[in-house]
């Protein structure tokens, strides 16, 4: 079993975790209704994806 030889300092621990921060998702506007959506996702407002009706919605 591996045993730690020295204490890992707060600084070194935080530097190791520096890439764990979350990024905000990039939003684009729907080509049909203009609602803000994530890329490569069906618009929840109108139900269109790549110009085709994919799901039935009650909004439009």
GROMACS .gro file of C-alpha atoms in nm:
model
   60
    1UNK     CA    1   0.000   0.000   0.000
    2UNK     CA    2   0.136   0.341  -0.094
    3UNK     CA    3   0.217   0.574   0.193
    4UNK     CA    4   0.246   0.948   0.153
    5UNK     CA    5   0.600   1.068   0.225
    6UNK     CA    6   0.527   1.441   0.265
    7UNK     CA    7   0.222   1.656   0.327
    8UNK     CA    8   0.065   1.798   0.013
    9UNK     CA    9   0.037   2.172   0.070
   10UNK     CA   10  -0.282   2.367   0.007
   11UNK     CA   11  -0.108   2.549  -0.277
   12UNK     CA   12  -0.002   2.231  -0.458
   13UNK     CA   13  -0.343   2.070  -0.400
   14UNK     CA   14  -0.522   2.374  -0.546
   15UNK     CA   15  -0.284   2.395  -0.842
   16UNK     CA   16  -0.362   2.031  -0.923
   17UNK     CA   17  -0.735   2.108  -0.914
   18UNK     CA   18  -0.711   2.428  -1.118
   19UNK     CA   19  -0.865   2.266  -1.429
   20UNK     CA   20  -1.171   2.138  -1.238
   21UNK     CA   21  -1.357   2.469  -1.272
   22UNK     CA   22  -1.682   2.457  -1.470
   23UNK     CA   23  -1.730   2.661  -1.786
   24UNK     CA   24  -2.055   2.831  -1.877
   25UNK     CA   25  -2.218   2.664  -2.178
   26UNK     CA   26  -2.212   2.851  -2.508
   27UNK     CA   27  -2.560   2.959  -2.610
   28UNK     CA   28  -2.680   3.018  -2.965
   29UNK     CA   29  -3.014   3.141  -3.090
   30UNK     CA   30  -3.268   2.908  -3.248
   31UNK     CA   31  -3.302   2.960  -3.623
   32UNK     CA   32  -3.684   2.932  -3.606
   33UNK     CA   33  -3.790   3.120  -3.294
   34UNK     CA   34  -3.474   3.300  -3.178
   35UNK     CA   35  -3.483   3.141  -2.831
   36UNK     CA   36  -3.141   3.089  -2.666
   37UNK     CA   37  -3.036   2.721  -2.673
   38UNK     CA   38  -2.718   2.514  -2.639
   39UNK     CA   39  -2.554   2.398  -2.960
   40UNK     CA   40  -2.659   2.057  -3.098
   41UNK     CA   41  -2.976   2.047  -2.886
   42UNK     CA   42  -3.345   2.051  -2.978
   43UNK     CA   43  -3.511   2.387  -2.906
   44UNK     CA   44  -3.752   2.337  -2.616
   45UNK     CA   45  -3.952   2.640  -2.722
   46UNK     CA   46  -4.042   2.539  -3.079
   47UNK     CA   47  -3.918   2.176  -3.108
   48UNK     CA   48  -3.695   2.228  -3.413
   49UNK     CA   49  -3.345   2.091  -3.469
   50UNK     CA   50  -3.145   2.169  -3.784
   51UNK     CA   51  -3.454   2.313  -3.951
   52UNK     CA   52  -3.672   2.006  -3.896
   53UNK     CA   53  -3.957   1.958  -3.652
   54UNK     CA   54  -3.838   1.693  -3.406
   55UNK     CA   55  -4.070   1.711  -3.106
   56UNK     CA   56  -4.425   1.834  -3.060
   57UNK     CA   57  -4.457   2.142  -2.838
   58UNK     CA   58  -4.757   2.338  -2.718
   59UNK     CA   59  -4.586   2.680  -2.733
   60UNK     CA   60  -4.590   2.723  -3.112
   0.00000   0.00000   0.00000
